[in-house]
C-alpha positions as CSV (number, residue, x, y, z in Angstrom):
1,M,0.0,0.0,0.0
2,T,1.4,3.4,-1.0
3,L,1.6,6.3,1.4
4,A,-1.1,8.1,-0.5
5,T,-3.7,5.3,-0.2
6,D,-2.5,4.6,3.4
7,Q,-3.6,8.1,4.4
8,T,-6.8,8.2,2.4
9,G,-9.6,9.9,4.3
10,T,-7.3,11.5,6.9
11,A,-8.8,15.0,6.4
12,V,-12.4,13.7,6.8
13,L,-11.5,11.8,9.9
14,T,-9.8,14.8,11.3
15,R,-12.9,16.9,10.9
16,L,-15.0,14.1,12.4
17,I,-12.8,14.0,15.5
18,L,-12.9,17.8,15.8
19,R,-16.7,17.7,15.6
20,R,-17.2,14.8,18.0
21,E,-14.6,15.9,20.6
22,R,-15.1,19.6,20.4
23,V,-16.2,20.0,24.1
24,R,-13.3,17.9,25.4
25,I,-10.8,19.8,23.1
26,L,-12.1,23.1,24.3
27,I,-11.9,22.2,28.0
28,W,-8.4,20.7,27.8
29,T,-7.0,23.6,25.7
30,V,-8.5,26.3,28.0
31,A,-8.1,24.6,31.4
32,I,-4.4,23.9,31.2
33,P,-3.3,27.4,30.1
34,L,-5.8,28.9,32.6
35,L,-4.3,27.0,35.5
36,V,-0.8,27.8,34.5
37,L,-1.4,31.5,34.0
38,L,-3.4,31.9,37.2
39,T,-0.6,30.2,39.1
40,A,1.9,32.4,37.4
41,A,-0.1,35.5,38.3
42,S,-0.2,34.4,42.0
43,V,3.6,33.8,41.9
44,K,4.1,37.3,40.5
45,G,2.0,38.7,43.4
46,L,3.9,36.7,46.0
47,Y,7.4,37.9,45.0
48,P,6.9,41.6,44.2
49,T,10.5,42.6,44.8
50,Q,14.0,41.3,43.9
51,H,14.6,40.7,47.6
52,D,11.7,38.4,47.8
53,L,12.9,36.5,44.8
54,D,16.4,36.2,46.3
55,V,15.1,34.8,49.5
56,A,12.9,32.3,47.7
57,A,15.8,31.3,45.5
58,E,18.1,30.7,48.4
59,A,15.5,28.6,50.2
60,S,14.6,26.5,47.1
61,E,18.1,25.8,45.8
62,G,19.1,23.8,48.8
63,N,15.7,22.0,49.2
64,A,15.8,18.6,47.7
65,A,12.1,17.9,48.2
66,A,11.1,21.2,46.5
67,I,13.4,20.4,43.5
68,A,12.1,16.9,43.2
69,F,8.5,18.1,43.2
70,N,8.9,21.3,41.1
71,G,11.8,20.8,38.8
72,P,15.4,22.1,38.4
73,A,16.4,25.2,40.3
74,Q,17.1,27.4,37.3
75,G,17.0,31.2,37.3
76,L,15.1,31.4,40.6
77,D,16.4,34.9,41.2
78,T,14.1,36.1,38.3
79,L,10.4,36.2,38.2
80,G,10.3,34.1,35.0
81,G,12.5,31.5,36.6
82,E,10.3,31.3,39.7
83,V,7.2,30.9,37.6
84,A,8.8,28.1,35.6
85,F,9.9,26.4,38.9
86,Q,6.5,26.7,40.6
87,V,4.3,25.7,37.7
88,G,6.5,24.0,35.1
89,T,6.5,20.4,36.1
90,F,2.8,20.5,37.1
91,G,1.8,22.0,33.8
92,L,4.0,19.5,31.9
93,V,2.3,16.6,33.6
94,L,-1.1,17.9,32.7
95,V,-0.1,18.2,29.1
96,A,1.2,14.6,29.1
97,V,-2.1,13.4,30.6
98,M,-4.1,15.3,28.0
99,S,-2.1,13.9,25.1
100,T,-2.4,10.4,26.6
101,F,-6.1,10.4,27.1
102,M,-7.0,12.0,23.8
103,T,-4.7,9.8,21.7
104,G,-5.8,6.6,23.4
105,R,-9.5,7.6,23.1
106,Q,-9.2,8.2,19.3
107,T,-7.2,5.1,18.6
108,R,-7.3,2.1,20.9
109,A,-10.7,3.0,22.4
110,E,-12.2,3.3,18.9
111,E,-11.0,-0.2,18.0
112,E,-12.2,-1.7,21.3
113,A,-15.6,-0.2,20.8
114,G,-15.8,-1.6,17.2
115,R,-16.2,1.8,15.6
116,A,-12.8,1.7,13.9
117,E,-13.8,-1.5,12.1
118,M,-17.0,0.2,10.8
119,I,-15.0,3.2,9.5
120,G,-12.4,0.8,8.0
121,S,-15.1,-0.7,5.8
122,L,-15.3,2.6,4.0
123,P,-12.6,4.0,1.5
124,V,-10.2,4.9,4.4
125,G,-6.5,4.2,4.6
126,G,-5.1,1.9,7.2
127,H,-3.2,4.6,9.0
128,A,-5.7,7.4,8.4
129,N,-7.4,7.2,11.8
130,A,-4.1,7.2,13.7
131,T,-2.8,10.2,11.7
132,A,-6.1,12.1,12.2
133,A,-5.9,11.5,15.9
134,L,-2.2,12.6,16.0
135,L,-3.1,15.8,14.0
136,V,-5.8,16.7,16.4
137,V,-3.8,16.1,19.5
138,S,-0.8,17.9,18.0
139,G,-3.0,20.9,17.3
140,M,-4.3,20.8,20.9
141,N,-0.7,20.9,22.2
142,V,0.2,23.8,19.8
143,V,-2.8,25.8,21.1
144,V,-1.9,25.1,24.8
145,G,1.8,26.1,24.2
146,A,0.8,29.2,22.3
147,L,-1.7,30.3,25.0
148,V,0.8,29.8,27.7
149,A,3.5,31.7,25.9
150,L,1.2,34.6,25.0
151,G,-0.2,34.8,28.5
152,L,3.2,35.0,30.1
153,I,4.3,37.7,27.5
154,A,1.1,39.6,28.5
155,M,2.4,39.5,32.1
156,D,5.5,41.3,31.0
157,L,7.8,38.3,31.3
158,P,10.7,38.0,28.8
159,V,9.5,37.0,25.3
160,T,12.2,34.4,24.6
161,G,11.7,32.7,27.9
162,S,7.9,32.7,27.5
163,V,8.1,31.2,24.0
164,V,10.6,28.5,25.1
165,F,8.3,27.7,28.1
166,G,5.3,27.4,25.8
167,V,7.1,25.3,23.2
168,S,8.3,22.9,25.9
169,F,4.7,22.2,26.8
170,C,3.9,21.4,23.1
171,A,7.0,19.2,22.8
172,L,6.3,17.0,25.8
173,G,2.7,16.7,24.7
174,L,3.8,15.4,21.3
175,V,6.2,13.0,22.9
176,F,3.5,11.4,25.0
177,A,1.0,11.3,22.1
178,A,3.6,9.4,20.1
179,I,4.3,7.0,23.0
180,T,0.6,6.4,23.4
181,L,0.3,5.6,19.7
182,V,3.0,2.9,20.1
183,V,1.4,1.3,23.2
184,A,-2.0,1.3,21.5
185,Q,-0.5,-1.1,19.0
186,I,0.7,-3.5,21.7
187,S,-2.4,-3.9,23.9
188,E,-5.9,-4.4,22.9
189,N,-7.3,-2.9,26.1
190,T,-7.7,0.8,26.5
191,R,-7.3,0.7,30.3
192,V,-4.0,-1.1,29.9
193,V,-2.8,1.5,27.4
194,H,-3.7,4.4,29.8
195,G,-2.2,2.5,32.8
196,S,1.0,1.8,30.9
197,I,1.5,5.4,29.9
198,G,0.7,6.5,33.4
199,A,3.6,4.2,34.5
200,V,5.8,5.7,31.9
201,L,4.9,9.2,33.1
202,G,5.6,8.2,36.7
203,V,9.0,6.8,35.7
204,A,9.8,10.0,33.7
205,F,8.9,12.1,36.7
206,L,11.0,10.0,39.0
207,L,14.1,10.0,36.7
208,R,13.7,13.8,36.3
209,A,13.5,14.2,40.1
210,V,16.5,12.0,40.8
211,G,18.5,13.8,38.1
212,D,17.6,17.3,39.3
213,I,18.5,16.5,42.9
214,G,21.9,15.2,41.7
215,D,24.1,16.5,38.9
216,G,21.4,16.5,36.3
217,T,22.7,13.5,34.3
218,V,19.8,11.1,35.1
219,S,17.3,13.8,33.9
220,W,18.5,13.2,30.3
221,F,16.7,9.8,30.5
222,S,13.3,11.5,31.1
223,P,11.2,13.3,28.5
224,I,10.2,15.8,31.2
225,G,14.0,16.3,31.7
226,W,14.5,16.9,28.0
227,V,12.1,19.8,27.8
228,Q,13.2,21.3,31.1
229,K,16.8,21.4,29.8
230,T,15.7,24.2,27.5
231,R,16.1,26.4,30.6
232,P,13.3,28.9,30.1
233,F,14.0,32.3,31.7
234,A,17.5,31.0,32.7
235,G,19.7,31.3,29.6
236,E,17.4,29.6,27.0
237,R,18.6,26.9,24.7
238,W,16.6,25.3,21.9
239,W,18.6,22.2,21.0
240,P,17.1,19.9,23.7
241,L,13.8,20.2,21.9
242,L,15.4,18.4,19.0
243,I,15.7,15.3,21.2
244,A,12.0,15.4,21.8
245,A,11.2,16.0,18.2
246,V,13.4,13.1,16.9
247,F,12.0,10.8,19.6
248,A,8.4,11.7,18.8
249,A,8.9,11.2,15.0
250,A,10.7,7.8,15.6
251,A,7.8,6.7,17.8
252,V,5.2,7.6,15.3
253,L,7.0,5.8,12.5
254,G,7.4,2.8,14.8
255,A,3.7,2.8,15.7
256,H,2.8,2.8,12.0
257,A,5.2,-0.2,11.4
258,L,3.7,-2.1,14.3
259,S,0.2,-1.3,13.1
260,D,1.0,-3.2,9.8
261,R,1.8,-6.3,11.8
262,R,-1.5,-6.8,13.7
263,D,-5.1,-7.3,12.9
264,L,-7.6,-4.5,13.5
265,G,-9.0,-4.6,17.0
266,A,-6.2,-6.9,18.2
267,G,-2.9,-6.1,19.9
268,L,0.6,-7.4,19.2
269,V,0.6,-8.9,22.7
270,P,-2.5,-11.1,23.1
271,P,-4.3,-11.0,26.4
272,R,-3.5,-13.9,28.7
273,P,-6.4,-16.4,29.2
274,G,-8.3,-15.9,32.4
275,P,-8.9,-18.7,35.0
276,P,-11.4,-21.3,34.0
277,R,-13.8,-20.2,36.7
278,A,-14.4,-16.6,37.8
279,A,-13.9,-15.5,41.3
280,R,-17.2,-15.6,43.3
281,G,-17.0,-11.8,43.8
282,L,-17.2,-11.1,40.1
283,G,-20.8,-12.5,40.1
284,R,-21.9,-9.5,42.2
285,P,-22.1,-5.9,41.0
286,L,-19.8,-4.6,43.8
287,G,-17.2,-7.2,43.1
288,L,-17.2,-6.5,39.3
289,A,-17.0,-2.7,39.9
290,L,-14.0,-3.2,42.3
291,R,-12.3,-5.4,39.7
292,L,-12.8,-2.9,36.9
293,Q,-11.6,0.0,39.0
294,R,-8.8,-1.5,41.1
295,G,-6.1,-0.3,38.7
296,S,-7.2,3.4,38.9
297,L,-7.7,3.1,42.7
298,I,-4.2,1.9,43.2
299,G,-2.7,4.4,40.8
300,W,-4.5,7.4,42.3
301,S,-3.7,6.3,45.8
302,C,0.0,6.1,45.0
303,G,-0.1,9.5,43.3
304,V,-1.7,11.3,46.3
305,F,0.5,9.5,48.7
306,L,3.7,10.6,46.9
307,T,2.3,14.1,46.6
308,G,1.7,14.1,50.3
309,L,5.3,13.0,50.9
310,A,6.6,15.9,48.9
311,Y,4.5,18.4,50.8
312,G,5.2,16.9,54.2
313,W,9.0,16.8,53.6
314,V,9.3,20.6,53.5
315,A,6.8,21.4,56.2
316,D,9.4,21.5,59.0
317,D,11.3,24.2,57.1
318,V,8.4,26.3,56.0
319,E,9.1,29.1,58.5
320,D,12.6,29.5,57.0
321,F,11.3,29.4,53.5
322,V,8.8,32.3,53.9
323,A,11.2,34.4,56.0
324,D,11.2,38.1,55.1
325,N,8.3,37.6,52.5
326,E,5.2,39.1,54.0
327,A,3.1,38.4,51.0
328,L,3.8,34.6,51.1
329,E,3.5,34.6,54.9
330,D,0.1,36.3,54.6
331,L,-1.0,33.8,52.0
332,I,-0.1,30.8,54.1
333,T,-1.5,32.2,57.4
334,G,-4.8,32.9,55.5
335,Y,-5.7,29.4,56.4
336,G,-5.6,30.2,60.1
337,G,-3.8,28.3,62.7
338,A,-1.4,29.1,65.5
339,S,1.7,28.5,63.4
340,L,3.0,28.8,59.9
341,T,3.6,25.1,59.8
342,D,0.0,24.2,60.7
343,S,-1.2,26.7,58.1
344,Y,1.1,25.2,55.5
345,L,0.0,21.7,56.3
346,S,-3.7,22.7,56.0
347,Q,-3.0,24.1,52.5
348,S,-1.1,21.0,51.5
349,L,-3.9,18.7,52.6
350,L,-6.3,20.8,50.6
351,V,-4.2,20.3,47.5
352,V,-3.9,16.5,47.9
353,A,-7.6,16.3,48.7
354,L,-8.4,18.1,45.5
355,L,-6.2,15.6,43.7
356,G,-8.0,12.7,45.4
357,A,-11.3,14.3,44.1
358,G,-10.1,13.5,40.6
359,Y,-10.4,9.8,41.4
360,T,-13.9,10.4,42.8
361,V,-15.2,12.0,39.7
362,Q,-13.5,9.5,37.4
363,S,-14.8,6.5,39.4
364,V,-18.4,7.7,39.3
365,L,-18.2,8.5,35.6
366,R,-17.0,4.9,35.0
367,L,-20.7,4.2,34.8
368,R,-21.0,6.5,31.8
369,G,-18.0,4.7,30.2
370,E,-19.6,1.3,30.7
371,E,-22.8,2.5,29.2
372,S,-21.4,4.3,26.2
373,G,-19.1,1.3,25.6
374,L,-22.2,-0.9,25.3
375,R,-21.2,-3.1,28.2
376,A,-23.9,-2.0,30.6
377,E,-26.9,-3.1,28.5
378,P,-26.0,-6.8,28.3
379,L,-25.2,-6.8,32.1
380,L,-28.6,-5.2,32.9
381,A,-30.3,-7.8,30.8
382,T,-29.5,-10.3,33.5
383,P,-31.2,-10.4,36.9
384,V,-28.9,-7.5,38.0
385,S,-31.1,-4.5,38.7
386,R,-30.1,-0.9,37.7
387,G,-30.0,0.1,41.4
388,R,-27.6,-2.7,42.3
389,W,-25.3,-1.9,39.3
390,V,-25.1,1.8,40.2
391,A,-24.7,1.0,43.9
392,G,-21.7,-1.2,43.1
393,H,-19.8,1.6,41.3
394,L,-20.9,4.2,43.8
395,T,-19.7,2.1,46.7
396,V,-16.2,1.8,45.1
397,A,-16.2,5.6,44.4
398,L,-17.2,6.6,47.9
399,A,-15.0,4.1,49.7
400,G,-12.1,4.9,47.3
401,S,-12.5,8.6,48.1
402,V,-11.8,7.8,51.8
403,A,-8.8,5.7,50.7
404,M,-7.5,8.7,48.8
405,L,-7.7,10.9,51.8
406,V,-6.1,8.3,54.1
407,A,-3.2,7.9,51.6
408,A,-2.9,11.7,51.4
409,G,-2.8,12.1,55.2
410,L,-0.5,9.2,55.6
411,G,2.1,10.5,53.1
412,T,2.0,14.0,54.5
413,G,2.2,12.8,58.1
414,L,5.0,10.3,57.5
415,A,7.2,12.8,55.8
416,Y,6.5,15.5,58.3
417,G,6.9,13.1,61.2
418,I,10.2,11.8,60.0
419,T,11.7,15.3,59.4
420,S,10.3,16.7,62.7
421,G,11.1,13.6,64.7
422,D,7.4,13.3,65.8
423,L,5.6,10.4,64.2
424,G,2.6,11.3,66.3
425,Q,1.8,13.7,63.4
426,V,0.7,10.7,61.3
427,P,-2.7,10.0,62.9
428,R,-3.2,13.8,63.4
429,L,-2.8,14.5,59.7
430,V,-4.7,11.5,58.5
431,G,-7.7,12.7,60.6
432,A,-7.2,16.2,59.1
433,A,-7.3,14.8,55.6
434,L,-10.4,12.7,56.3
435,A,-12.2,16.0,57.2
436,Y,-12.5,16.5,53.4
437,T,-14.6,13.4,52.9
438,P,-18.0,15.3,52.6
439,A,-16.5,17.5,49.9
440,L,-15.4,14.5,47.8
441,W,-18.8,12.8,48.4
442,L,-20.6,16.0,47.2
443,L,-18.6,15.9,43.9
444,A,-19.5,12.2,43.6
445,G,-23.2,13.2,44.2
446,L,-23.0,15.8,41.5
447,A,-21.4,13.4,39.0
448,I,-24.1,10.7,39.6
449,A,-26.8,13.3,39.4
450,L,-25.5,14.4,36.0
451,Y,-25.2,10.8,34.9
452,G,-28.7,9.9,35.9
453,L,-30.5,13.1,34.7
454,V,-28.3,14.6,32.0
455,P,-25.9,11.9,30.8
456,R,-24.5,14.0,28.0
457,G,-23.6,16.7,30.5
458,T,-21.3,14.6,32.7
459,I,-18.4,16.7,31.5
460,A,-19.8,19.4,33.9
461,A,-18.5,17.3,36.8
462,W,-14.9,17.8,35.6
463,A,-15.7,21.5,35.1
464,A,-16.8,21.7,38.8
465,L,-13.6,20.0,39.9
466,L,-11.6,22.5,37.9
467,A,-13.4,25.3,39.6
468,C,-12.6,23.8,43.0
469,F,-8.9,23.7,42.0
470,V,-8.9,27.3,40.9
471,I,-10.7,28.5,44.0
472,G,-8.7,26.3,46.4
473,L,-5.3,26.9,45.0
474,L,-5.6,30.5,43.9
475,G,-8.5,32.0,45.8
476,E,-6.3,33.7,48.3
477,A,-3.7,34.9,45.9
478,L,-6.4,36.3,43.4
479,D,-8.5,37.7,46.2
480,L,-11.6,36.1,44.9
481,P,-14.9,37.4,46.4
482,G,-16.5,35.3,49.1
483,R,-19.5,34.4,47.1
484,V,-17.3,33.0,44.4
485,R,-15.2,31.0,46.8
486,D,-18.4,29.6,48.4
487,I,-19.1,27.7,45.2
488,S,-16.4,25.1,46.2
489,P,-17.5,22.6,48.9
490,F,-13.8,22.5,50.0
491,E,-14.1,26.1,51.2
492,H,-16.8,25.0,53.7
493,I,-14.6,22.4,55.4
494,P,-12.5,23.7,58.3
495,H,-8.9,23.6,57.2
496,A,-7.4,21.2,59.7
497,P,-5.0,21.1,61.4
498,A,-4.9,24.9,61.3
499,A,-8.5,25.2,62.3
500,D,-10.8,23.3,64.6
501,L,-13.1,20.8,63.0
502,G,-16.8,21.5,63.2
503,L,-19.8,19.3,62.4
504,T,-22.4,21.7,60.9
505,A,-20.9,22.3,57.5
506,P,-19.7,18.7,56.9
507,A,-23.1,17.4,57.9
508,L,-24.8,19.8,55.4
509,L,-22.4,18.8,52.6
510,T,-23.1,15.1,53.3
511,A,-26.9,15.8,53.2
512,I,-26.6,17.6,49.8
513,A,-24.4,14.8,48.5
514,A,-27.0,12.2,49.5
515,A,-29.8,14.2,47.9
516,L,-27.9,14.5,44.6
517,T,-27.1,10.8,44.7
518,A,-30.7,9.9,45.2
519,A,-31.8,12.2,42.4
520,G,-29.2,10.7,40.0
521,V,-30.1,7.1,40.9
522,A,-33.8,7.9,40.4
523,G,-33.2,9.5,37.1
524,F,-31.1,6.6,35.8
525,R,-33.9,4.1,36.7
526,R,-36.4,6.1,34.6
527,R,-34.3,6.9,31.5
528,D,-33.4,4.7,28.6
529,I,-30.0,3.0,28.5
530,G,-27.7,4.6,25.9
């Protein structure tokens, strides 16, 4: 087959993806730059003078935990360098996740659902769908990078550094889109593809962290390390982007070669045969839901635990870190508490609780994925009732939310306990993290209400989580009005350990969550499947 016939129909499929995924594309390409630029604006407000930047640079350059979590300490005595340090790694991870999910959704998920085979029966080239998916995801990365660069330039940051910073986002996104394309040829299961890329991202983050703490050599083995070697706002250099470009191009060519060696719908590595008899738990809705979601439960738990470790590791030094910076001190003490350390821990637990809420929303919306993937209808044709099926997934989501908070508190408490020499902090911080349970359950209730009543509007659950992130992370720095901040359920939870826990607000949030859940379940029982 020639290259021309191999790509027949690419333009049509590209337009189809843009039409079908327009809402997701809009949310991803707006949300990531918005988070990056809002964080950059808050950093600009926290370090208004050169003295503040110098103090922050001195505190960060010798802090291994901060470097492991944020990235290499480059140009921290400049506002641009501080912005890149505070938001760079976080933004790069988001771009990698975006590219992974969107590429996997348009390639392996389409084959698994059987839609790729239907399209393949038309006059369409064998690689047209993969190329169309790559073009769309590449365009998304270009838009994200351009918006980040233009936004930073609008904040009066140096043009060259802003452009390099934005291009680094685009480059990493292309690398992970290409890696996803390769893994999609190997496994025939979408969850395995996403889980494998998640592991690759975790290894890339770890290698980058180890390298940055050391002499920087190990960072060259990480795609995140490649793009951060461009040194935005710290003596920019463009040539590390060539490594990312060559790698991405080679991966795309490799994916096309692997695609020619397998059947449509199959993977190069066949799935291993299961046991001759299923476990007894799989015969129940709860057991099946737990089996389907155990991978994401383990992955999210490890993620929030490691994030908690990173935050807890620097808690004992926070007073030295904010020395002589009244703006930063005021921001941290805005969470209340008798000490800067307790205020910092409260803010840290809020961040990891927000991350755990990502699992909550994803877990509930697994119901929508099972339905749209045509797996729910055959299951509900058996004696399994709709209520029991929904209850199984909801139980996993709600119990998993508690597990997220335990992991968050445990990671933060262990790290802080070890550095401070007081392991009694572990149960204290686990309890403080569990205080956010009603907020996570309210988001679960919102997600199930949308699923049961307006299934095509479930994307609003992710929008609500994004709003909680912006309010929780940047509400103080942006001085958002109280009525805006009250939108987030996390703002109604006393920020322990800095504040005393109360019962009124958590009880009210739990009641609202229960009402939303009941409405969602009732709506699902009355509407048609699919």
